[in-house]
Coordinates of C-alpha atoms and ligand atoms in Angstrom, one line a residue:
Chain A
M100 CA 115.6 -51.0 147.5
S101 CA 118.8 -49.1 148.4
E102 CA 118.6 -49.0 152.2
T103 CA 117.5 -51.5 154.8
I104 CA 114.1 -50.8 156.2
T105 CA 114.3 -49.8 159.9
K106 CA 111.4 -47.3 160.1
S107 CA 107.7 -47.7 159.9
I108 CA 104.8 -45.3 159.7
V109 CA 101.1 -45.7 160.4
I110 CA 98.9 -45.1 157.4
E111 CA 95.2 -44.7 158.1
V112 CA 93.3 -45.5 155.0
M113 CA 89.6 -44.8 154.3
R114 CA 88.0 -48.0 153.3
Y115 CA 84.7 -48.4 151.5
R116 CA 83.6 -51.8 150.4
P117 CA 80.0 -51.3 149.3
E118 CA 79.0 -55.0 149.8
Q119 CA 80.3 -54.7 153.4
E120 CA 79.9 -51.0 154.6
S121 CA 77.2 -48.5 154.1
E122 CA 79.6 -45.7 154.6
P123 CA 83.4 -45.3 154.7
V124 CA 85.4 -46.4 157.7
W125 CA 89.1 -45.9 158.7
E126 CA 91.6 -48.7 158.8
R127 CA 95.1 -48.5 160.3
F128 CA 98.2 -50.2 158.8
T129 CA 101.7 -50.0 160.0
V130 CA 104.0 -49.9 157.0
P131 CA 107.8 -50.3 157.0
Y132 CA 109.3 -47.5 154.8
T133 CA 112.4 -46.0 153.4
D134 CA 113.1 -42.4 152.7
D135 CA 112.6 -42.8 148.9
M136 CA 109.1 -44.3 149.2
S137 CA 106.1 -42.4 148.0
V138 CA 102.6 -42.6 149.6
L139 CA 101.6 -44.7 146.6
Q140 CA 104.4 -47.2 147.4
G141 CA 103.2 -47.3 150.9
L142 CA 99.8 -48.3 149.7
Q143 CA 101.3 -50.9 147.4
A144 CA 103.2 -52.3 150.3
I145 CA 99.9 -52.7 152.2
K146 CA 98.3 -54.3 149.2
D147 CA 101.3 -56.7 148.7
D148 CA 101.9 -57.7 152.3
Q149 CA 98.8 -56.9 154.4
D150 CA 95.5 -56.6 152.6
G151 CA 95.3 -57.5 148.9
S152 CA 91.7 -56.1 148.8
L153 CA 92.8 -52.5 149.2
S154 CA 91.7 -50.7 146.0
F155 CA 93.4 -47.6 144.5
R156 CA 94.4 -46.4 141.0
W157 CA 97.8 -45.6 139.6
S158 CA 99.7 -46.0 136.4
C159 CA 102.8 -44.0 135.6
R160 CA 104.2 -43.4 139.1
M161 CA 105.8 -40.2 137.9
A162 CA 103.1 -37.5 138.1
I163 CA 102.1 -37.7 134.5
C164 CA 99.0 -39.9 134.1
G165 CA 96.9 -38.3 136.8
S166 CA 95.5 -41.6 138.1
C167 CA 96.8 -41.6 141.7
G168 CA 95.1 -38.5 143.1
M169 CA 94.0 -38.8 146.8
M170 CA 93.4 -36.7 149.9
I171 CA 96.6 -37.0 151.9
N172 CA 96.1 -35.5 155.4
G173 CA 93.1 -33.6 154.0
K174 CA 94.8 -32.1 150.9
P175 CA 94.3 -33.3 147.4
M176 CA 97.7 -34.6 146.1
L177 CA 99.2 -37.1 143.7
S178 CA 100.2 -40.0 145.9
C179 CA 103.1 -40.9 143.6
Q180 CA 104.6 -37.5 144.0
T181 CA 104.2 -37.3 147.8
F182 CA 106.7 -38.9 150.1
L183 CA 106.1 -40.8 153.3
R184 CA 109.2 -39.3 154.9
D185 CA 107.5 -35.9 154.8
F186 CA 104.8 -37.2 157.2
A187 CA 107.0 -39.0 159.6
P188 CA 106.3 -40.0 162.4
G189 CA 102.7 -40.1 161.1
P190 CA 100.0 -41.2 161.3
I191 CA 99.2 -40.2 157.8
R192 CA 95.6 -40.2 156.6
V193 CA 94.7 -41.2 153.1
E194 CA 91.2 -41.0 151.6
A195 CA 89.5 -40.9 148.3
L196 CA 89.5 -37.5 146.5
A197 CA 86.9 -35.2 148.1
H198 CA 83.7 -34.3 146.4
L199 CA 83.9 -37.2 144.0
P200 CA 81.6 -40.3 144.4
I201 CA 83.5 -43.3 145.8
E202 CA 83.3 -46.6 143.9
R203 CA 85.5 -48.5 146.4
D204 CA 88.2 -47.5 148.9
L205 CA 90.3 -44.9 147.2
V206 CA 88.7 -45.3 143.7
V207 CA 86.4 -42.5 142.7
S208 CA 84.0 -42.4 139.8
V209 CA 85.5 -40.6 136.8
E210 CA 82.5 -41.0 134.5
P211 CA 80.9 -37.6 135.1
F212 CA 84.2 -35.9 134.6
V213 CA 84.9 -37.7 131.3
K214 CA 81.4 -36.7 130.1
K215 CA 82.1 -33.1 130.9
L216 CA 85.5 -33.3 129.3
E217 CA 83.9 -34.6 126.1
S218 CA 81.4 -31.8 126.1
V219 CA 84.0 -29.1 125.7
K220 CA 85.5 -30.7 122.6
P221 CA 89.0 -30.8 123.9
Y222 CA 90.8 -30.8 120.6
I223 CA 91.6 -28.3 117.9
I224 CA 88.7 -27.6 115.6
P225 CA 90.5 -26.0 112.6
K226 CA 89.3 -22.6 111.3
E227 CA 89.3 -23.9 107.8
P228 CA 90.0 -27.3 106.4
R229 CA 93.6 -27.8 105.4
A230 CA 95.1 -30.3 103.1
L231 CA 98.1 -32.3 104.3
A232 CA 100.2 -30.8 101.5
Q233 CA 99.7 -27.4 103.0
G234 CA 102.0 -28.4 105.9
E235 CA 101.6 -27.9 109.6
Y236 CA 99.9 -25.1 111.4
L237 CA 102.3 -22.5 112.5
Q238 CA 102.2 -20.7 115.8
T239 CA 104.4 -17.9 117.2
P240 CA 106.1 -18.3 120.6
E241 CA 103.7 -15.7 121.9
E242 CA 100.6 -17.6 120.7
L243 CA 102.0 -20.7 122.4
E244 CA 102.6 -18.8 125.6
R245 CA 98.9 -18.0 125.8
I246 CA 97.9 -21.6 126.0
E247 CA 101.0 -23.4 127.2
Q248 CA 100.2 -23.4 130.9
Y249 CA 96.7 -24.5 130.4
S250 CA 97.8 -27.4 128.2
S251 CA 99.7 -29.0 131.0
C252 CA 96.6 -30.5 132.6
I253 CA 96.8 -34.2 133.3
N254 CA 93.1 -34.7 134.2
C255 CA 94.0 -35.7 137.8
M256 CA 90.9 -34.0 139.2
L257 CA 92.7 -32.7 142.3
C258 CA 91.2 -29.3 141.5
Y259 CA 87.7 -30.9 141.7
A260 CA 88.6 -32.2 145.2
A261 CA 89.6 -28.7 146.1
C262 CA 86.5 -27.0 144.8
P263 CA 83.6 -26.8 147.4
Q264 CA 81.4 -25.4 144.7
F265 CA 81.7 -28.6 142.7
G266 CA 81.1 -30.6 146.0
I267 CA 77.8 -28.7 146.5
D268 CA 76.7 -28.9 142.9
P269 CA 78.2 -31.9 141.0
E270 CA 76.7 -30.5 137.8
F271 CA 79.2 -27.6 137.8
T272 CA 81.5 -28.2 134.8
G273 CA 84.4 -27.5 137.2
P274 CA 87.9 -26.1 137.2
G275 CA 89.9 -28.7 135.2
V276 CA 87.4 -29.0 132.3
L277 CA 86.9 -25.3 132.1
A278 CA 90.7 -24.7 132.0
L279 CA 90.9 -27.1 129.1
L280 CA 88.0 -25.4 127.4
H281 CA 90.0 -22.2 127.7
R282 CA 93.1 -23.9 126.5
Y283 CA 91.5 -24.7 123.1
N284 CA 89.5 -21.5 122.8
A285 CA 92.7 -19.5 123.3
D286 CA 94.6 -21.5 120.7
S287 CA 95.4 -19.4 117.6
R288 CA 94.9 -22.5 115.4
D289 CA 91.4 -23.2 116.8
G290 CA 88.1 -22.0 115.3
G291 CA 85.8 -23.9 117.7
Q292 CA 85.0 -21.2 120.2
A293 CA 81.4 -20.8 119.1
E294 CA 80.8 -24.5 119.7
R295 CA 82.2 -24.4 123.2
M296 CA 80.5 -21.1 124.2
E297 CA 77.3 -22.9 125.2
V298 CA 79.1 -24.9 127.9
L299 CA 81.0 -21.8 129.1
N300 CA 77.9 -19.6 129.2
A301 CA 75.7 -22.1 131.0
Q302 CA 74.6 -21.8 134.6
D303 CA 76.9 -24.7 135.3
G304 CA 79.7 -23.2 133.3
V305 CA 82.0 -20.3 134.5
W306 CA 79.1 -18.6 136.4
S307 CA 78.9 -21.4 139.0
C308 CA 82.4 -20.5 140.1
T309 CA 82.6 -18.3 143.2
A310 CA 86.3 -17.8 143.0
V311 CA 87.4 -19.8 146.0
G312 CA 90.7 -20.3 144.2
Y313 CA 91.9 -23.4 146.0
C314 CA 91.9 -25.4 142.7
S315 CA 95.0 -23.4 141.5
E316 CA 96.7 -24.0 144.8
V317 CA 96.5 -27.8 144.6
C318 CA 97.1 -28.3 140.9
P319 CA 100.3 -30.3 140.6
K320 CA 101.0 -28.9 137.1
G321 CA 100.7 -25.2 137.7
V322 CA 97.7 -24.9 135.4
D323 CA 95.9 -22.1 137.4
P324 CA 92.4 -23.2 136.6
A325 CA 90.9 -20.4 138.7
R326 CA 92.4 -17.9 136.3
A327 CA 91.1 -19.7 133.2
V328 CA 87.6 -19.9 134.7
N329 CA 87.4 -16.3 136.0
Q330 CA 88.9 -14.6 133.0
N331 CA 86.2 -16.4 131.0
K332 CA 83.5 -14.7 132.9
M333 CA 84.5 -11.6 131.0
N334 CA 84.5 -13.5 127.7
S335 CA 81.0 -14.9 128.5
A336 CA 79.6 -11.5 129.4
T337 CA 81.1 -9.9 126.2
D338 CA 79.6 -12.7 124.2
Y339 CA 76.2 -12.1 125.8
F340 CA 76.2 -8.4 125.1
K341 CA 77.5 -8.8 121.6
R342 CA 74.6 -11.1 120.8
F343 CA 72.2 -8.9 122.7
L344 CA 73.2 -5.7 120.9
L345 CA 74.1 -7.1 117.5
P346 CA 71.6 -10.0 117.1
G347 CA 73.0 -11.0 113.8
S348 CA 76.6 -11.3 115.1
K349 CA 78.4 -14.6 115.1
R350 CA 78.4 -16.4 118.4
G351 CA 81.7 -16.5 120.3
G352 CA 83.8 -14.9 117.7
K353 CA 87.5 -14.5 118.6
P354 CA 88.1 -11.1 120.3
Chain B
M269 CA 80.0 -64.5 137.9
N270 CA 77.1 -62.3 138.9
V271 CA 78.6 -58.9 139.7
K272 CA 76.3 -56.4 141.3
R273 CA 77.3 -52.8 140.8
H274 CA 76.7 -50.6 143.8
P275 CA 75.9 -46.9 143.3
P276 CA 79.0 -44.8 144.2
Y277 CA 79.0 -43.3 147.7
R278 CA 78.6 -39.5 148.0
R279 CA 80.1 -37.9 151.0
P280 CA 78.0 -35.2 152.8
M281 CA 79.2 -31.5 152.5
T282 CA 78.2 -30.5 156.0
G283 CA 80.7 -28.2 157.6
W284 CA 82.9 -28.2 154.5
W285 CA 84.2 -24.7 155.1
K286 CA 85.8 -25.9 158.4
R287 CA 87.8 -28.6 156.7
D288 CA 90.6 -26.4 155.5
P289 CA 92.1 -23.0 156.6
F290 CA 91.9 -22.0 152.9
F291 CA 88.1 -22.4 153.0
M292 CA 87.9 -20.4 156.2
R293 CA 89.7 -17.5 154.6
Y294 CA 87.4 -17.7 151.7
M295 CA 84.4 -17.6 154.0
L296 CA 85.9 -14.6 155.7
R297 CA 86.1 -12.8 152.3
E298 CA 82.5 -13.6 151.6
T299 CA 81.1 -12.6 155.0
T300 CA 83.0 -9.4 155.2
A301 CA 81.1 -8.4 152.0
F302 CA 78.2 -7.9 154.3
A303 CA 80.1 -5.1 156.1
V304 CA 80.5 -3.4 152.7
A305 CA 76.7 -3.7 152.2
A306 CA 76.1 -2.4 155.8
Y307 CA 78.2 0.6 155.2
A308 CA 76.4 1.3 151.9
I309 CA 73.1 1.3 153.9
V310 CA 74.5 3.8 156.5
L311 CA 75.5 6.1 153.6
C312 CA 72.1 5.7 151.9
V313 CA 70.3 6.6 155.1
G314 CA 72.4 9.8 155.1
V315 CA 71.2 10.7 151.6
V316 CA 67.6 10.1 152.6
R317 CA 68.1 12.3 155.8
L318 CA 69.7 15.0 153.7
A319 CA 66.6 15.1 151.4
Q320 CA 64.4 15.4 154.5
G321 CA 65.9 18.7 155.5
E322 CA 68.5 20.3 157.8
A323 CA 67.2 19.0 161.1
A324 CA 67.1 15.4 159.9
W325 CA 70.6 15.7 158.4
N326 CA 72.0 17.1 161.6
G327 CA 70.3 14.3 163.5
W328 CA 72.0 11.8 161.3
L329 CA 75.4 13.5 161.8
Q330 CA 74.7 13.4 165.5
A331 CA 73.9 9.7 165.5
L332 CA 77.2 9.0 163.7
R333 CA 79.1 10.5 166.6
S334 CA 77.5 8.2 169.2
P335 CA 79.8 5.7 170.9
L336 CA 77.8 2.8 169.4
S337 CA 78.2 4.2 165.9
L338 CA 81.9 4.7 166.4
L339 CA 82.2 1.1 167.6
L340 CA 80.3 0.0 164.5
H341 CA 82.5 2.0 162.3
L342 CA 85.6 0.4 163.8
V343 CA 84.2 -3.0 163.2
L344 CA 83.3 -2.1 159.7
L345 CA 86.8 -0.7 159.0
I346 CA 88.4 -3.9 160.1
A347 CA 86.0 -5.9 158.0
F348 CA 86.8 -3.6 155.0
V349 CA 90.5 -4.1 155.4
I350 CA 90.1 -7.9 155.5
H351 CA 87.8 -7.8 152.6
A352 CA 90.2 -5.6 150.5
Y353 CA 93.1 -7.9 151.4
S354 CA 91.3 -11.1 150.4
W355 CA 89.9 -9.4 147.3
F356 CA 93.3 -8.3 146.1
Q357 CA 94.6 -11.8 146.8
I358 CA 92.2 -13.3 144.3
M359 CA 92.4 -10.4 141.8
P360 CA 95.2 -11.8 139.7
K361 CA 93.0 -14.8 139.0
T362 CA 90.3 -12.7 137.5
L363 CA 92.4 -11.0 134.9
P364 CA 93.6 -12.2 131.5
M365 CA 97.4 -12.4 131.1
I366 CA 98.8 -8.9 130.9
K367 CA 102.0 -8.2 129.2
M368 CA 104.3 -5.2 129.8
G369 CA 107.5 -4.7 128.0
G370 CA 107.3 -8.3 126.7
E371 CA 107.1 -9.7 130.2
Q372 CA 104.1 -11.2 131.9
V373 CA 102.8 -9.0 134.8
S374 CA 103.2 -11.1 137.9
A375 CA 100.4 -11.8 140.5
G376 CA 102.4 -9.8 143.0
A377 CA 102.5 -6.8 140.8
I378 CA 98.8 -6.9 140.2
Q379 CA 98.2 -7.1 144.0
R380 CA 100.5 -4.2 144.6
T381 CA 98.7 -2.1 142.0
G382 CA 95.4 -2.9 143.7
W383 CA 96.8 -1.8 147.1
S384 CA 98.3 1.3 145.6
A385 CA 95.0 2.3 144.0
A386 CA 93.2 1.7 147.4
A387 CA 95.8 3.8 149.2
I388 CA 95.6 6.7 146.8
A389 CA 91.8 6.6 146.9
T390 CA 91.8 6.7 150.7
V391 CA 94.3 9.6 150.9
L392 CA 92.2 11.5 148.3
V393 CA 89.0 11.0 150.3
L394 CA 90.7 12.0 153.6
A395 CA 92.3 15.1 152.0
L396 CA 88.9 16.1 150.5
A397 CA 87.2 15.7 153.9
A398 CA 89.9 17.7 155.6
W399 CA 89.7 20.5 153.0
W400 CA 85.9 20.6 153.3
Q401 CA 86.0 20.8 157.1
S402 CA 88.4 23.7 157.1
Ligands
LIG178 S1 93.8 -28.4 136.2 FE1 95.5 -29.2 137.4 S2 94.5 -30.1 139.2 FE2 92.9 -29.8 137.7 S3 92.8 -31.8 136.5 FE3 94.2 -30.5 135.4 S4 96.3 -31.0 136.2 FE4 94.7 -31.8 137.7
LIG179 S1 100.6 -42.7 139.1 FE1 100.5 -41.3 137.4 S2 100.2 -39.4 138.3 FE2 100.7 -40.7 140.0

């Protein structure tokens, strides 16, 4: 560490140890810190020096893996990208991501999210099979631009913690997964729109969104999931009327 | 070792809209929609009264001029402005990417277009009313 530690900050952490507590409780730790320390490093300092039982997730420590999302003073943030100095003199409140079921301390259950992610087939489904010898799929800069922003998602689930609609109805497919659904549907190389339409059209798909819009505010990667979801209400309605008026027509054809 | 897996803890949602100013603004947008509905009812009543003949119509006009009605209209107007503001705020999120001259149209430009359309419509209605009165 580059500087000598002279300052300290109080971090209030939400603890939940299911064998010990029936509901979460707050615990205070006083942590010595330097200006270059992230909230995640603050938690690691607690785990190293004060209470080894504190549980939280992280991996990359550089805002890429999406593991370290937490509520920091009530806002969903990546703890590796958030600095203790910005909250001085504290105290700073850290809790598990809102709306997501808590396994232990700051660790939330990701299983339902991963299931939803799988359901939208988040990969390119080629329009027609292509032999290796035919070379790569080409895409114009304009076609790339249409999906680029949405392809930046790191599955951090901050948008889920920002979405009260998801909090009220955990079955809602939710902002992040719907943004990824759009990312593949909008890809010029993809032909899988019809297979994803069922998820998009469902009650728990785009129609559960009431356009609160906070998901886009908190996304650390500038994905704008609210826009992906809400522009697909139009796609869903068009798809419905097409099938209604022209019963023989192919489901979810590219516009 | 015998590891017992506890079911994850779900936090209650009570009072969720008070947790963040962002949610309060959202609730304001949703509640002011009732003002829009209320005004639609006022206008519908007018149409019904019109169908009932001249006396009924004049009675409706008279009722609109009462102090209580003026106060109601003031409240509705404020609610309408708040609703329009919050609605234009979210508008860029409801549209696909629009390109003009090779450039993506910004959220700010979409909001300004919304406000301009609202301003033009207001001026047109007021002009029409003034012309009809004279
Ligand atoms: S859309 Fe943004 S906030 Fe949501 S999971 Fe992806 S990166 Fe995280
Ligand atoms: S640790 Fe990977 S995003 Fe924070």
